[in-house]
Amino acid sequence: MRRWVLVILRCLLAGMATNVALAWALVLTIRYEGRMGGPTVKVVSVVMPDAADPDHVWGVLQSRRFGSMGHSARSSAGPPDVMAQLRPDLVPSWSRLNNPPRSVTPTERLYEDARGWPMLALHCGFRSVVGRPGHQLLDGIRVRAHPDGSTVRSIALPLRPIWSGFAVNTVVHAAAIGVLVLLGSRVRRVMRRRVGLCVHCAYDLRGLAAGACPECGATARPPADPPPQAREAGCYGQIQDSILNLARNRHRLCS
């Protein structure tokens, strides 16, 4: 029981690491170069109110690609006719636009970048004030700052979790890793049994009576040694001999 608990914990840790690594890999491989949009990008335009200032709204351009979502937003004054057409429901709950930062100037830009697969798991942001050079990085590790100050062309590895997606992705990746571990363990046991080794510790059981392994104490039933003339000829027999020799050498080195 304890062994299985440790295996599950290790798979979850490996799944978490895979989740983060995949999100960061998507940052480096799938980019929104230049203007957000294009034939491979799904774009949604959203106007939503500023929670801190009812006289301003945020115009949001939402772009989606495989394993990613980007928001390019700009604050501005919101006349009544625009305020009547608000669609804040299109902005996800994790977005900073639900509680946007405020500056001393009335106009600023906010760019958000979320990554992950099969669900979005991590996100970061860039904040800048219109008319001022540079930008502020929010919850990310800077990889590249574009010379012209463009937030879309700058690259950062996201650090802020989207908890629902992060949990789902971790479980999915952990399950996939667990399946690979089980398959590898099964193949290893079958190969050891075929060449007459203990399936647990790889001790050479050829020629020994059935019973407990003298090395680890596990119950073992070694196959009977076939006479040399009955051993399969050709490449298959040579492969069996090679596997047996490698296993023996490994056991000697470890003992």
PDB file of C-alpha atoms in Angstrom:
ATOM      1  CA  MET A   1       0.000   0.000   0.000  1.00  0.00           C
ATOM      2  CA  ARG A   2       2.743   2.429   0.963  1.00  0.00           C
ATOM      3  CA  ARG A   3       4.588   1.648  -2.254  1.00  0.00           C
ATOM      4  CA  TRP A   4       1.553   2.541  -4.360  1.00  0.00           C
ATOM      5  CA  VAL A   5       1.064   5.791  -2.437  1.00  0.00           C
ATOM      6  CA  LEU A   6       4.667   6.748  -3.212  1.00  0.00           C
ATOM      7  CA  VAL A   7       4.187   5.844  -6.873  1.00  0.00           C
ATOM      8  CA  ILE A   8       1.055   8.010  -7.085  1.00  0.00           C
ATOM      9  CA  LEU A   9       2.798  10.948  -5.384  1.00  0.00           C
ATOM     10  CA  ARG A  10       5.752  10.676  -7.749  1.00  0.00           C
ATOM     11  CA  CYS A  11       3.444  10.556 -10.760  1.00  0.00           C
ATOM     12  CA  LEU A  12       1.593  13.648  -9.506  1.00  0.00           C
ATOM     13  CA  LEU A  13       4.866  15.534  -9.026  1.00  0.00           C
ATOM     14  CA  ALA A  14       6.000  14.466 -12.481  1.00  0.00           C
ATOM     15  CA  GLY A  15       2.611  15.503 -13.878  1.00  0.00           C
ATOM     16  CA  MET A  16       2.928  18.918 -12.241  1.00  0.00           C
ATOM     17  CA  ALA A  17       6.415  19.405 -13.672  1.00  0.00           C
ATOM     18  CA  THR A  18       5.191  18.299 -17.104  1.00  0.00           C
ATOM     19  CA  ASN A  19       2.294  20.741 -16.827  1.00  0.00           C
ATOM     20  CA  VAL A  20       4.621  23.687 -16.189  1.00  0.00           C
ATOM     21  CA  ALA A  21       7.165  22.568 -18.803  1.00  0.00           C
ATOM     22  CA  LEU A  22       4.462  22.206 -21.461  1.00  0.00           C
ATOM     23  CA  ALA A  23       3.005  25.648 -20.712  1.00  0.00           C
ATOM     24  CA  TRP A  24       6.457  27.212 -21.009  1.00  0.00           C
ATOM     25  CA  ALA A  25       7.178  25.265 -24.202  1.00  0.00           C
ATOM     26  CA  LEU A  26       3.968  26.679 -25.702  1.00  0.00           C
ATOM     27  CA  VAL A  27       5.217  30.191 -24.885  1.00  0.00           C
ATOM     28  CA  LEU A  28       8.415  29.579 -26.848  1.00  0.00           C
ATOM     29  CA  THR A  29       6.808  27.804 -29.817  1.00  0.00           C
ATOM     30  CA  ILE A  30       3.442  29.539 -30.378  1.00  0.00           C
ATOM     31  CA  ARG A  31       3.729  33.293 -30.620  1.00  0.00           C
ATOM     32  CA  TYR A  32       1.440  36.222 -31.387  1.00  0.00           C
ATOM     33  CA  GLU A  33       3.891  38.115 -33.554  1.00  0.00           C
ATOM     34  CA  GLY A  34       3.077  41.657 -34.575  1.00  0.00           C
ATOM     35  CA  ARG A  35      -0.609  42.459 -34.396  1.00  0.00           C
ATOM     36  CA  MET A  36      -2.764  39.919 -32.604  1.00  0.00           C
ATOM     37  CA  GLY A  37      -4.896  38.108 -35.134  1.00  0.00           C
ATOM     38  CA  GLY A  38      -4.425  36.283 -38.410  1.00  0.00           C
ATOM     39  CA  PRO A  39      -5.930  33.347 -40.272  1.00  0.00           C
ATOM     40  CA  THR A  40      -5.034  30.797 -37.572  1.00  0.00           C
ATOM     41  CA  VAL A  41      -6.237  32.895 -34.627  1.00  0.00           C
ATOM     42  CA  LYS A  42      -9.759  33.097 -33.258  1.00  0.00           C
ATOM     43  CA  VAL A  43     -10.367  36.747 -32.324  1.00  0.00           C
ATOM     44  CA  VAL A  44     -13.165  38.076 -30.107  1.00  0.00           C
ATOM     45  CA  SER A  45     -13.630  41.797 -29.418  1.00  0.00           C
ATOM     46  CA  VAL A  46     -14.952  42.621 -25.951  1.00  0.00           C
ATOM     47  CA  VAL A  47     -15.839  45.867 -24.191  1.00  0.00           C
ATOM     48  CA  MET A  48     -16.120  45.698 -20.420  1.00  0.00           C
ATOM     49  CA  PRO A  49     -16.399  48.283 -17.633  1.00  0.00           C
ATOM     50  CA  ASP A  50     -13.540  49.380 -15.434  1.00  0.00           C
ATOM     51  CA  ALA A  51     -14.325  48.164 -11.920  1.00  0.00           C
ATOM     52  CA  ALA A  52     -12.437  51.099 -10.365  1.00  0.00           C
ATOM     53  CA  ASP A  53     -13.744  53.848 -12.654  1.00  0.00           C
ATOM     54  CA  PRO A  54     -17.295  53.606 -14.095  1.00  0.00           C
ATOM     55  CA  ASP A  55     -16.522  56.342 -16.634  1.00  0.00           C
ATOM     56  CA  HIS A  56     -13.937  54.155 -18.368  1.00  0.00           C
ATOM     57  CA  VAL A  57     -14.106  50.888 -20.244  1.00  0.00           C
ATOM     58  CA  TRP A  58     -11.562  48.364 -21.465  1.00  0.00           C
ATOM     59  CA  GLY A  59     -11.539  47.454 -25.130  1.00  0.00           C
ATOM     60  CA  VAL A  60     -10.276  43.877 -25.279  1.00  0.00           C
ATOM     61  CA  LEU A  61      -9.010  41.866 -28.233  1.00  0.00           C
ATOM     62  CA  GLN A  62      -9.041  38.178 -27.297  1.00  0.00           C
ATOM     63  CA  SER A  63      -7.017  35.799 -29.468  1.00  0.00           C
ATOM     64  CA  ARG A  64      -6.850  32.016 -29.182  1.00  0.00           C
ATOM     65  CA  ARG A  65      -4.467  29.484 -30.603  1.00  0.00           C
ATOM     66  CA  PHE A  66      -3.554  25.926 -29.656  1.00  0.00           C
ATOM     67  CA  GLY A  67      -2.859  25.818 -25.923  1.00  0.00           C
ATOM     68  CA  SER A  68      -2.938  29.590 -25.544  1.00  0.00           C
ATOM     69  CA  MET A  69      -5.129  32.641 -25.040  1.00  0.00           C
ATOM     70  CA  GLY A  70      -4.043  36.259 -25.260  1.00  0.00           C
ATOM     71  CA  HIS A  71      -5.754  39.503 -24.248  1.00  0.00           C
ATOM     72  CA  SER A  72      -4.684  42.845 -25.627  1.00  0.00           C
ATOM     73  CA  ALA A  73      -6.645  45.522 -23.741  1.00  0.00           C
ATOM     74  CA  ARG A  74      -6.704  49.302 -23.676  1.00  0.00           C
ATOM     75  CA  SER A  75      -8.618  51.550 -21.286  1.00  0.00           C
ATOM     76  CA  SER A  76     -10.547  54.559 -22.551  1.00  0.00           C
ATOM     77  CA  ALA A  77     -13.537  56.756 -21.748  1.00  0.00           C
ATOM     78  CA  GLY A  78     -16.820  54.893 -22.118  1.00  0.00           C
ATOM     79  CA  PRO A  79     -19.729  56.816 -23.635  1.00  0.00           C
ATOM     80  CA  PRO A  80     -23.264  55.579 -22.839  1.00  0.00           C
ATOM     81  CA  ASP A  81     -23.803  53.969 -26.274  1.00  0.00           C
ATOM     82  CA  VAL A  82     -20.683  51.836 -25.816  1.00  0.00           C
ATOM     83  CA  MET A  83     -21.519  50.994 -22.215  1.00  0.00           C
ATOM     84  CA  ALA A  84     -24.838  49.546 -23.405  1.00  0.00           C
ATOM     85  CA  GLN A  85     -23.016  46.912 -25.480  1.00  0.00           C
ATOM     86  CA  LEU A  86     -20.794  45.429 -22.795  1.00  0.00           C
ATOM     87  CA  ARG A  87     -19.846  41.745 -22.994  1.00  0.00           C
ATOM     88  CA  PRO A  88     -17.805  41.105 -19.838  1.00  0.00           C
ATOM     89  CA  ASP A  89     -18.979  37.462 -19.813  1.00  0.00           C
ATOM     90  CA  LEU A  90     -16.509  36.679 -22.622  1.00  0.00           C
ATOM     91  CA  VAL A  91     -13.536  37.472 -20.375  1.00  0.00           C
ATOM     92  CA  PRO A  92     -12.511  34.415 -18.271  1.00  0.00           C
ATOM     93  CA  SER A  93     -12.600  34.554 -14.483  1.00  0.00           C
ATOM     94  CA  TRP A  94      -8.793  34.401 -14.132  1.00  0.00           C
ATOM     95  CA  SER A  95      -8.243  37.567 -16.186  1.00  0.00           C
ATOM     96  CA  ARG A  96      -6.945  40.702 -14.462  1.00  0.00           C
ATOM     97  CA  LEU A  97      -9.527  42.616 -16.475  1.00  0.00           C
ATOM     98  CA  ASN A  98     -12.108  41.536 -13.908  1.00  0.00           C
ATOM     99  CA  ASN A  99     -10.197  43.715 -11.436  1.00  0.00           C
ATOM    100  CA  PRO A 100      -7.843  45.769 -13.626  1.00  0.00           C
ATOM    101  CA  PRO A 101      -4.905  47.757 -12.249  1.00  0.00           C
ATOM    102  CA  ARG A 102      -5.222  51.534 -12.199  1.00  0.00           C
ATOM    103  CA  SER A 103      -2.583  54.177 -12.860  1.00  0.00           C
ATOM    104  CA  VAL A 104      -2.530  57.945 -12.509  1.00  0.00           C
ATOM    105  CA  THR A 105      -3.163  58.289 -16.251  1.00  0.00           C
ATOM    106  CA  PRO A 106      -6.562  57.603 -17.839  1.00  0.00           C
ATOM    107  CA  THR A 107      -5.228  55.451 -20.676  1.00  0.00           C
ATOM    108  CA  GLU A 108      -3.155  52.322 -20.307  1.00  0.00           C
ATOM    109  CA  ARG A 109      -2.621  48.964 -21.969  1.00  0.00           C
ATOM    110  CA  LEU A 110      -2.731  45.486 -20.485  1.00  0.00           C
ATOM    111  CA  TYR A 111      -1.602  42.349 -22.284  1.00  0.00           C
ATOM    112  CA  GLU A 112      -2.274  38.886 -20.840  1.00  0.00           C
ATOM    113  CA  ASP A 113      -0.802  35.587 -21.995  1.00  0.00           C
ATOM    114  CA  ALA A 114      -2.204  32.241 -20.768  1.00  0.00           C
ATOM    115  CA  ARG A 115      -0.773  28.843 -21.718  1.00  0.00           C
ATOM    116  CA  GLY A 116      -1.385  25.166 -21.047  1.00  0.00           C
ATOM    117  CA  TRP A 117      -2.750  21.946 -22.490  1.00  0.00           C
ATOM    118  CA  PRO A 118      -5.299  20.370 -22.459  1.00  0.00           C
ATOM    119  CA  MET A 119      -6.507  23.378 -20.424  1.00  0.00           C
ATOM    120  CA  LEU A 120      -4.969  26.782 -19.771  1.00  0.00           C
ATOM    121  CA  ALA A 121      -2.848  26.429 -16.630  1.00  0.00           C
ATOM    122  CA  LEU A 122      -0.508  29.440 -16.200  1.00  0.00           C
ATOM    123  CA  HIS A 123      -0.684  33.096 -17.174  1.00  0.00           C
ATOM    124  CA  CYS A 124       1.248  36.340 -16.898  1.00  0.00           C
ATOM    125  CA  GLY A 125       0.765  39.908 -18.038  1.00  0.00           C
ATOM    126  CA  PHE A 126       2.394  43.102 -19.278  1.00  0.00           C
ATOM    127  CA  ARG A 127       1.168  46.523 -18.207  1.00  0.00           C
ATOM    128  CA  SER A 128       2.083  49.791 -19.909  1.00  0.00           C
ATOM    129  CA  VAL A 129       0.900  53.398 -19.941  1.00  0.00           C
ATOM    130  CA  VAL A 130       0.130  54.968 -23.298  1.00  0.00           C
ATOM    131  CA  GLY A 131       2.791  57.508 -24.204  1.00  0.00           C
ATOM    132  CA  ARG A 132       5.417  56.118 -21.843  1.00  0.00           C
ATOM    133  CA  PRO A 133       8.247  53.785 -22.886  1.00  0.00           C
ATOM    134  CA  GLY A 134       8.633  50.302 -21.473  1.00  0.00           C
ATOM    135  CA  HIS A 135       6.208  48.090 -19.612  1.00  0.00           C
ATOM    136  CA  GLN A 136       5.790  46.281 -16.289  1.00  0.00           C
ATOM    137  CA  LEU A 137       5.920  42.480 -16.191  1.00  0.00           C
ATOM    138  CA  LEU A 138       3.266  40.836 -14.005  1.00  0.00           C
ATOM    139  CA  ASP A 139       3.743  37.306 -12.599  1.00  0.00           C
ATOM    140  CA  GLY A 140       6.280  36.054 -15.107  1.00  0.00           C
ATOM    141  CA  ILE A 141       9.944  35.383 -15.836  1.00  0.00           C
ATOM    142  CA  ARG A 142      11.222  37.670 -18.566  1.00  0.00           C
ATOM    143  CA  VAL A 143      12.829  35.870 -21.494  1.00  0.00           C
ATOM    144  CA  ARG A 144      12.958  38.632 -24.064  1.00  0.00           C
ATOM    145  CA  ALA A 145      11.939  42.290 -24.051  1.00  0.00           C
ATOM    146  CA  HIS A 146      11.255  43.654 -27.518  1.00  0.00           C
ATOM    147  CA  PRO A 147      13.381  46.730 -28.353  1.00  0.00           C
ATOM    148  CA  ASP A 148      10.360  48.846 -29.333  1.00  0.00           C
ATOM    149  CA  GLY A 149       8.600  48.047 -26.056  1.00  0.00           C
ATOM    150  CA  SER A 150       5.925  45.920 -27.719  1.00  0.00           C
ATOM    151  CA  THR A 151       4.144  43.742 -25.171  1.00  0.00           C
ATOM    152  CA  VAL A 152       2.876  41.325 -27.820  1.00  0.00           C
ATOM    153  CA  ARG A 153       6.396  40.641 -29.089  1.00  0.00           C
ATOM    154  CA  SER A 154       7.963  40.401 -25.642  1.00  0.00           C
ATOM    155  CA  ILE A 155       8.337  36.905 -24.174  1.00  0.00           C
ATOM    156  CA  ALA A 156       7.852  35.846 -20.550  1.00  0.00           C
ATOM    157  CA  LEU A 157       7.313  32.484 -18.877  1.00  0.00           C
ATOM    158  CA  PRO A 158       4.018  32.594 -16.919  1.00  0.00           C
ATOM    159  CA  LEU A 159       4.003  31.853 -13.183  1.00  0.00           C
ATOM    160  CA  ARG A 160       0.468  32.634 -12.005  1.00  0.00           C
ATOM    161  CA  PRO A 161      -1.695  29.471 -11.870  1.00  0.00           C
ATOM    162  CA  ILE A 162      -5.171  29.127 -13.304  1.00  0.00           C
ATOM    163  CA  TRP A 163      -6.099  26.676 -10.577  1.00  0.00           C
ATOM    164  CA  SER A 164      -8.864  24.713 -12.285  1.00  0.00           C
ATOM    165  CA  GLY A 165      -6.817  24.131 -15.426  1.00  0.00           C
ATOM    166  CA  PHE A 166      -3.615  23.527 -13.469  1.00  0.00           C
ATOM    167  CA  ALA A 167      -5.278  20.770 -11.403  1.00  0.00           C
ATOM    168  CA  VAL A 168      -6.886  19.064 -14.412  1.00  0.00           C
ATOM    169  CA  ASN A 169      -3.679  19.157 -16.451  1.00  0.00           C
ATOM    170  CA  THR A 170      -1.625  17.782 -13.560  1.00  0.00           C
ATOM    171  CA  VAL A 171      -3.981  14.808 -13.157  1.00  0.00           C
ATOM    172  CA  VAL A 172      -4.051  14.131 -16.915  1.00  0.00           C
ATOM    173  CA  HIS A 173      -0.264  14.216 -17.253  1.00  0.00           C
ATOM    174  CA  ALA A 174       0.205  12.166 -14.065  1.00  0.00           C
ATOM    175  CA  ALA A 175      -2.173   9.496 -15.396  1.00  0.00           C
ATOM    176  CA  ALA A 176      -0.269   9.314 -18.692  1.00  0.00           C
ATOM    177  CA  ILE A 177       3.044   9.004 -16.849  1.00  0.00           C
ATOM    178  CA  GLY A 178       1.556   6.324 -14.578  1.00  0.00           C
ATOM    179  CA  VAL A 179       0.457   4.260 -17.582  1.00  0.00           C
ATOM    180  CA  LEU A 180       3.960   4.458 -19.058  1.00  0.00           C
ATOM    181  CA  VAL A 181       5.492   3.423 -15.730  1.00  0.00           C
ATOM    182  CA  LEU A 182       3.163   0.414 -15.444  1.00  0.00           C
ATOM    183  CA  LEU A 183       3.837  -0.664 -19.023  1.00  0.00           C
ATOM    184  CA  GLY A 184       7.585  -0.344 -18.513  1.00  0.00           C
ATOM    185  CA  SER A 185       7.408  -2.361 -15.295  1.00  0.00           C
ATOM    186  CA  ARG A 186       5.363  -5.064 -16.990  1.00  0.00           C
ATOM    187  CA  VAL A 187       7.759  -5.357 -19.935  1.00  0.00           C
ATOM    188  CA  ARG A 188      10.740  -5.516 -17.565  1.00  0.00           C
ATOM    189  CA  ARG A 189       9.160  -8.328 -15.525  1.00  0.00           C
ATOM    190  CA  VAL A 190       8.335 -10.350 -18.647  1.00  0.00           C
ATOM    191  CA  MET A 191      11.862  -9.982 -20.043  1.00  0.00           C
ATOM    192  CA  ARG A 192      13.457 -10.972 -16.722  1.00  0.00           C
ATOM    193  CA  ARG A 193      11.237 -14.033 -16.407  1.00  0.00           C
ATOM    194  CA  ARG A 194      12.054 -15.147 -19.945  1.00  0.00           C
ATOM    195  CA  VAL A 195      15.795 -15.137 -19.359  1.00  0.00           C
ATOM    196  CA  GLY A 196      15.594 -16.744 -15.908  1.00  0.00           C
ATOM    197  CA  LEU A 197      16.077 -13.736 -13.650  1.00  0.00           C
ATOM    198  CA  CYS A 198      14.191 -12.732 -10.541  1.00  0.00           C
ATOM    199  CA  VAL A 199      11.441 -10.357 -11.663  1.00  0.00           C
ATOM    200  CA  HIS A 200      12.040  -8.148  -8.606  1.00  0.00           C
ATOM    201  CA  CYS A 201      15.830  -7.794  -8.292  1.00  0.00           C
ATOM    202  CA  ALA A 202      17.180  -9.368 -11.528  1.00  0.00           C
ATOM    203  CA  TYR A 203      19.143 -12.052  -9.631  1.00  0.00           C
ATOM    204  CA  ASP A 204      20.174 -14.957 -11.879  1.00  0.00           C
ATOM    205  CA  LEU A 205      17.923 -17.907 -10.977  1.00  0.00           C
ATOM    206  CA  ARG A 206      18.993 -20.229 -13.759  1.00  0.00           C
ATOM    207  CA  GLY A 207      19.721 -23.705 -12.442  1.00  0.00           C
ATOM    208  CA  LEU A 208      18.206 -23.008  -9.007  1.00  0.00           C
ATOM    209  CA  ALA A 209      15.274 -24.880  -7.529  1.00  0.00           C
ATOM    210  CA  ALA A 210      11.899 -23.178  -7.385  1.00  0.00           C
ATOM    211  CA  GLY A 211      11.330 -21.169  -4.231  1.00  0.00           C
ATOM    212  CA  ALA A 212      12.396 -17.856  -2.750  1.00  0.00           C
ATOM    213  CA  CYS A 213      14.973 -15.696  -4.491  1.00  0.00           C
ATOM    214  CA  PRO A 214      18.245 -15.964  -2.493  1.00  0.00           C
ATOM    215  CA  GLU A 215      18.931 -12.264  -3.109  1.00  0.00           C
ATOM    216  CA  CYS A 216      15.666 -10.482  -2.218  1.00  0.00           C
ATOM    217  CA  GLY A 217      13.542 -13.283  -0.744  1.00  0.00           C
ATOM    218  CA  ALA A 218      10.689 -12.859  -3.222  1.00  0.00           C
ATOM    219  CA  THR A 219       8.869 -15.994  -4.336  1.00  0.00           C
ATOM    220  CA  ALA A 220      10.357 -17.089  -7.629  1.00  0.00           C
ATOM    221  CA  ARG A 221       9.925 -19.992  -9.979  1.00  0.00           C
ATOM    222  CA  PRO A 222      12.823 -19.959 -12.429  1.00  0.00           C
ATOM    223  CA  PRO A 223      12.362 -21.650 -15.786  1.00  0.00           C
ATOM    224  CA  ALA A 224      14.252 -24.881 -16.321  1.00  0.00           C
ATOM    225  CA  ASP A 225      17.537 -24.553 -18.164  1.00  0.00           C
ATOM    226  CA  PRO A 226      17.095 -25.857 -21.706  1.00  0.00           C
ATOM    227  CA  PRO A 227      19.920 -28.010 -23.056  1.00  0.00           C
ATOM    228  CA  PRO A 228      22.279 -26.159 -25.384  1.00  0.00           C
ATOM    229  CA  GLN A 229      21.105 -28.120 -28.430  1.00  0.00           C
ATOM    230  CA  ALA A 230      17.484 -27.192 -27.694  1.00  0.00           C
ATOM    231  CA  ARG A 231      18.099 -23.472 -27.455  1.00  0.00           C
ATOM    232  CA  GLU A 232      16.636 -21.476 -30.279  1.00  0.00           C
ATOM    233  CA  ALA A 233      19.147 -20.822 -32.983  1.00  0.00           C
ATOM    234  CA  GLY A 234      19.669 -17.677 -34.968  1.00  0.00           C
ATOM    235  CA  CYS A 235      19.239 -14.052 -33.988  1.00  0.00           C
ATOM    236  CA  TYR A 236      16.550 -14.661 -31.359  1.00  0.00           C
ATOM    237  CA  GLY A 237      18.801 -16.961 -29.357  1.00  0.00           C
ATOM    238  CA  GLN A 238      21.650 -14.460 -29.576  1.00  0.00           C
ATOM    239  CA  ILE A 239      19.369 -11.697 -28.359  1.00  0.00           C
ATOM    240  CA  GLN A 240      18.344 -13.813 -25.369  1.00  0.00           C
ATOM    241  CA  ASP A 241      21.994 -14.460 -24.513  1.00  0.00           C
ATOM    242  CA  SER A 242      22.809 -10.752 -24.786  1.00  0.00           C
ATOM    243  CA  ILE A 243      19.946  -9.776 -22.469  1.00  0.00           C
ATOM    244  CA  LEU A 244      21.017 -12.393 -19.932  1.00  0.00           C
ATOM    245  CA  ASN A 245      24.649 -11.254 -19.993  1.00  0.00           C
ATOM    246  CA  LEU A 246      23.673  -7.600 -19.588  1.00  0.00           C
ATOM    247  CA  ALA A 247      21.440  -8.449 -16.641  1.00  0.00           C
ATOM    248  CA  ARG A 248      24.203 -10.496 -14.990  1.00  0.00           C
ATOM    249  CA  ASN A 249      26.771  -7.732 -15.433  1.00  0.00           C
ATOM    250  CA  ARG A 250      24.385  -5.151 -14.050  1.00  0.00           C
ATOM    251  CA  HIS A 251      23.706  -7.308 -11.013  1.00  0.00           C
ATOM    252  CA  ARG A 252      27.444  -7.773 -10.352  1.00  0.00           C
ATOM    253  CA  LEU A 253      28.050  -4.023 -10.581  1.00  0.00           C
ATOM    254  CA  CYS A 254      25.195  -3.231  -8.201  1.00  0.00           C
ATOM    255  CA  SER A 255      26.148  -5.906  -5.643  1.00  0.00           C
TER     256      SER A 255
END
